[in-house]
XYZ file of C-alpha atoms in Angstrom:
271
model
C 178.241 170.593 -23.906
C 175.000 172.360 -23.124
C 174.359 175.214 -25.562
C 171.580 177.811 -25.497
C 170.822 179.310 -28.926
C 168.741 182.505 -28.964
C 167.238 183.838 -32.193
C 164.396 186.104 -33.276
C 163.902 184.156 -36.517
C 163.635 180.394 -37.000
C 161.626 177.707 -38.787
C 159.042 177.946 -40.357
C 160.360 181.329 -41.477
C 162.367 181.016 -44.689
C 165.495 183.174 -44.730
C 169.236 182.810 -44.538
C 169.391 183.210 -40.771
C 166.739 180.602 -39.986
C 168.254 178.066 -42.390
C 171.801 178.615 -41.120
C 170.703 178.161 -37.523
C 168.614 175.129 -38.440
C 171.686 173.436 -39.908
C 173.733 174.435 -36.860
C 171.217 172.938 -34.429
C 170.982 169.727 -36.460
C 174.765 169.386 -36.544
C 175.117 169.995 -32.800
C 172.466 167.422 -31.936
C 174.020 164.874 -34.319
C 177.341 165.491 -32.558
C 175.749 164.600 -29.222
C 175.457 168.109 -27.783
C 172.415 169.268 -25.793
C 170.761 172.343 -27.299
C 168.235 174.721 -25.749
C 166.559 176.681 -28.557
C 164.756 179.958 -27.787
C 162.789 181.627 -30.596
C 159.430 183.342 -31.336
C 156.207 181.361 -31.268
C 154.951 181.040 -34.857
C 151.950 178.932 -33.920
C 153.392 175.638 -35.180
C 154.825 174.220 -31.968
C 158.367 173.795 -30.732
C 161.503 172.882 -32.657
C 163.136 170.403 -30.297
C 163.267 168.784 -26.872
C 164.572 171.896 -25.092
C 162.703 174.475 -27.151
C 161.283 177.567 -25.460
C 158.801 179.668 -27.441
C 158.422 183.419 -26.958
C 155.245 185.375 -27.730
C 155.745 187.797 -30.595
C 153.985 190.167 -32.990
C 154.536 190.504 -36.743
C 155.840 193.843 -37.981
C 153.183 195.861 -39.868
C 155.553 196.757 -42.718
C 156.991 193.236 -43.000
C 154.497 190.540 -41.998
C 157.068 187.740 -42.229
C 159.170 189.203 -39.420
C 158.119 188.681 -35.799
C 159.304 190.848 -32.911
C 159.424 189.023 -29.545
C 157.487 190.833 -26.832
C 158.873 191.479 -23.334
C 158.941 190.827 -20.478
C 161.247 187.832 -20.849
C 161.169 186.480 -17.306
C 160.182 182.995 -18.498
C 163.125 183.033 -20.912
C 165.731 183.989 -18.343
C 164.331 181.510 -15.815
C 164.427 178.836 -18.507
C 168.081 179.603 -19.211
C 168.927 179.428 -15.514
C 167.165 176.064 -15.223
C 168.941 174.699 -18.311
C 172.370 175.791 -16.990
C 174.159 176.184 -20.326
C 177.916 175.982 -20.760
C 177.673 178.525 -23.581
C 175.023 180.917 -24.942
C 174.943 181.878 -28.637
C 172.829 184.950 -29.500
C 172.077 185.152 -33.222
C 169.957 188.322 -33.337
C 170.214 191.668 -31.617
C 166.634 192.868 -31.037
C 164.557 192.784 -27.844
C 165.022 189.092 -27.053
C 168.726 189.035 -27.829
C 169.379 192.140 -25.736
C 167.482 190.779 -22.736
C 169.383 187.487 -22.849
C 172.745 189.231 -23.305
C 172.231 191.317 -20.182
C 171.015 188.342 -18.172
C 173.805 185.906 -19.016
C 176.500 188.543 -18.495
C 175.128 189.132 -14.995
C 175.220 185.366 -14.462
C 178.777 185.211 -15.879
C 177.771 182.606 -18.460
C 180.059 182.610 -21.545
C 178.229 184.211 -24.479
C 179.042 184.516 -28.192
C 177.097 186.118 -31.032
C 176.764 185.983 -34.805
C 176.236 188.762 -37.348
C 173.795 188.001 -40.170
C 172.179 191.167 -41.513
C 173.380 194.132 -43.566
C 171.461 196.806 -41.692
C 172.593 199.514 -44.100
C 170.216 198.084 -46.698
C 167.313 197.793 -44.250
C 167.557 201.402 -43.080
C 167.841 202.735 -46.619
C 164.901 200.776 -48.006
C 162.515 201.182 -45.059
C 162.921 204.959 -44.803
C 164.764 205.062 -41.495
C 168.125 206.084 -42.895
C 168.227 208.856 -40.290
C 168.703 206.150 -37.630
C 171.631 204.416 -39.341
C 174.316 205.879 -37.068
C 172.403 204.985 -33.916
C 171.784 201.440 -35.149
C 175.458 200.835 -35.895
C 176.515 202.202 -32.512
C 174.070 199.836 -30.819
C 175.227 196.839 -32.865
C 178.871 197.578 -32.079
C 178.037 197.883 -28.369
C 176.039 194.630 -28.479
C 178.563 192.407 -30.241
C 181.613 193.798 -28.451
C 180.097 192.524 -25.206
C 180.310 188.915 -26.368
C 183.430 186.731 -26.378
C 183.380 186.325 -30.174
C 181.167 187.341 -33.086
C 180.821 184.893 -35.995
C 180.663 186.529 -39.432
C 179.861 184.914 -42.832
C 182.567 186.469 -45.060
C 185.914 188.260 -45.079
C 184.233 191.242 -46.739
C 181.831 191.566 -43.816
C 184.683 191.191 -41.339
C 186.570 194.054 -43.012
C 183.466 196.255 -42.933
C 182.719 195.515 -39.281
C 186.333 196.004 -38.197
C 186.280 199.424 -39.857
C 183.210 200.201 -37.734
C 184.955 199.230 -34.498
C 183.686 195.663 -34.022
C 186.114 193.396 -32.147
C 186.915 189.662 -31.907
C 185.377 188.718 -35.263
C 185.619 185.089 -36.412
C 184.917 183.811 -39.934
C 181.932 181.407 -40.081
C 181.509 180.552 -43.790
C 178.533 178.733 -45.283
C 178.903 175.475 -47.180
C 177.001 174.033 -50.138
C 175.961 170.385 -50.436
C 177.464 169.639 -53.856
C 175.800 166.222 -53.989
C 172.378 167.891 -53.763
C 172.937 171.107 -55.713
C 174.356 170.211 -59.110
C 173.448 171.274 -62.678
C 172.835 167.767 -64.031
C 169.876 166.893 -61.798
C 167.265 164.875 -63.757
C 164.447 166.783 -62.031
C 165.423 169.984 -63.832
C 163.719 168.750 -67.004
C 160.320 168.347 -65.341
C 160.633 171.723 -63.604
C 161.337 173.471 -66.903
C 158.431 171.673 -68.551
C 156.032 172.537 -65.707
C 157.031 176.205 -65.842
C 156.636 176.405 -69.607
C 160.308 176.786 -70.526
C 161.296 175.235 -73.847
C 164.432 173.023 -73.795
C 166.398 175.498 -75.921
C 165.412 178.632 -73.978
C 167.965 180.457 -71.830
C 166.645 180.828 -68.263
C 168.185 183.176 -65.692
C 167.417 182.120 -62.120
C 167.183 184.135 -58.896
C 166.838 182.407 -55.508
C 166.269 184.629 -52.479
C 163.746 186.316 -50.265
C 162.099 188.919 -52.500
C 162.400 192.069 -50.412
C 163.669 195.614 -50.840
C 166.798 195.042 -48.759
C 167.852 192.347 -51.248
C 168.341 195.091 -53.856
C 165.313 193.955 -55.847
C 165.036 197.353 -57.560
C 168.597 197.073 -58.865
C 167.975 193.450 -59.873
C 164.817 194.362 -61.783
C 166.564 197.163 -63.657
C 169.410 194.838 -64.626
C 167.088 192.059 -65.807
C 164.964 194.491 -67.805
C 168.120 195.555 -69.630
C 168.948 191.907 -70.315
C 165.423 191.351 -71.645
C 165.747 194.391 -73.884
C 168.992 193.119 -75.384
C 167.898 189.467 -75.566
C 164.088 189.226 -75.806
C 164.136 185.409 -75.840
C 165.643 185.118 -72.354
C 163.280 183.871 -69.624
C 163.483 184.380 -65.871
C 162.841 182.097 -62.890
C 162.345 183.523 -59.383
C 162.416 181.162 -56.399
C 161.385 182.709 -53.089
C 158.796 185.099 -51.729
C 158.518 188.351 -49.838
C 156.870 191.779 -49.723
C 158.375 192.937 -53.046
C 157.130 189.968 -55.059
C 153.949 191.618 -56.354
C 155.769 194.604 -57.819
C 158.430 192.363 -59.329
C 155.778 190.168 -60.970
C 154.134 193.205 -62.534
C 157.401 194.542 -63.904
C 158.756 191.260 -65.250
C 155.487 190.190 -66.894
C 154.948 187.010 -68.903
C 158.651 186.385 -69.499
C 159.103 185.392 -65.841
C 157.910 182.553 -63.626
C 157.614 182.739 -59.842
C 157.929 179.437 -57.994
C 157.550 180.652 -54.393
C 159.438 179.013 -51.544
C 161.060 175.658 -52.289
C 163.232 173.362 -50.222
C 165.315 170.205 -50.390
C 165.288 168.195 -53.615
C 162.654 170.490 -55.108
C 164.826 173.555 -54.515
C 167.832 171.810 -56.041
C 165.781 170.942 -59.146
C 164.755 174.596 -59.531
C 168.375 175.713 -59.263
C 169.336 173.220 -61.969
C 166.457 174.350 -64.198
C 168.115 177.735 -64.784
């Protein structure tokens, strides 16, 4: 099978969407499928044999996010030349919309996936007034694909209530051989971060951004610290809200930044 995957976020960006799609691409290639990958140009080169990079600009209020810039003539010509059996659109912004319109005109089968709780984005970035318009657009977008892959039953129920159709569960797995609490590396991580062996450490692994409910998290952890002053905190990840979180959590917390692979697993086990 020849599959075109279109996304507005990919490696080296660190987020749930980019990691999920990275695993998907790796699995497809290992299974012998041919994958055309279309994503923004982050200045680090392509991500595979059939990779097509798209010029983009970072958003002023969220430097980690890149918005692909039209026109997308090179993209659509690249898709036509690749001749995919199926197109999977993972994001719904300018690039995803352009590809959706193009492949529907070409009568190429197209599916999509839903990754982002836009309610939280609109609330935290002061565009709550646009929430209704955004949901109408998302419903229009996904209902024009054959299927939409969704990460949980809860999300499926929410989207069905909003009028989304043909939703398919696409759950995420965990490598239990890699992520386990008895990893020997946890001891060195705790030592390097200054945690005593007997100290209780609460861990948080995520992008540190407003839409991840960081304000609610901080309030909850401050209450924990008030009730149990000896508890320590470990934050793994980065994002625009990190600075404020560091100031509020103070010396009782450690921030490890982005981690991956064995190192990430050791940090999980250290909590």
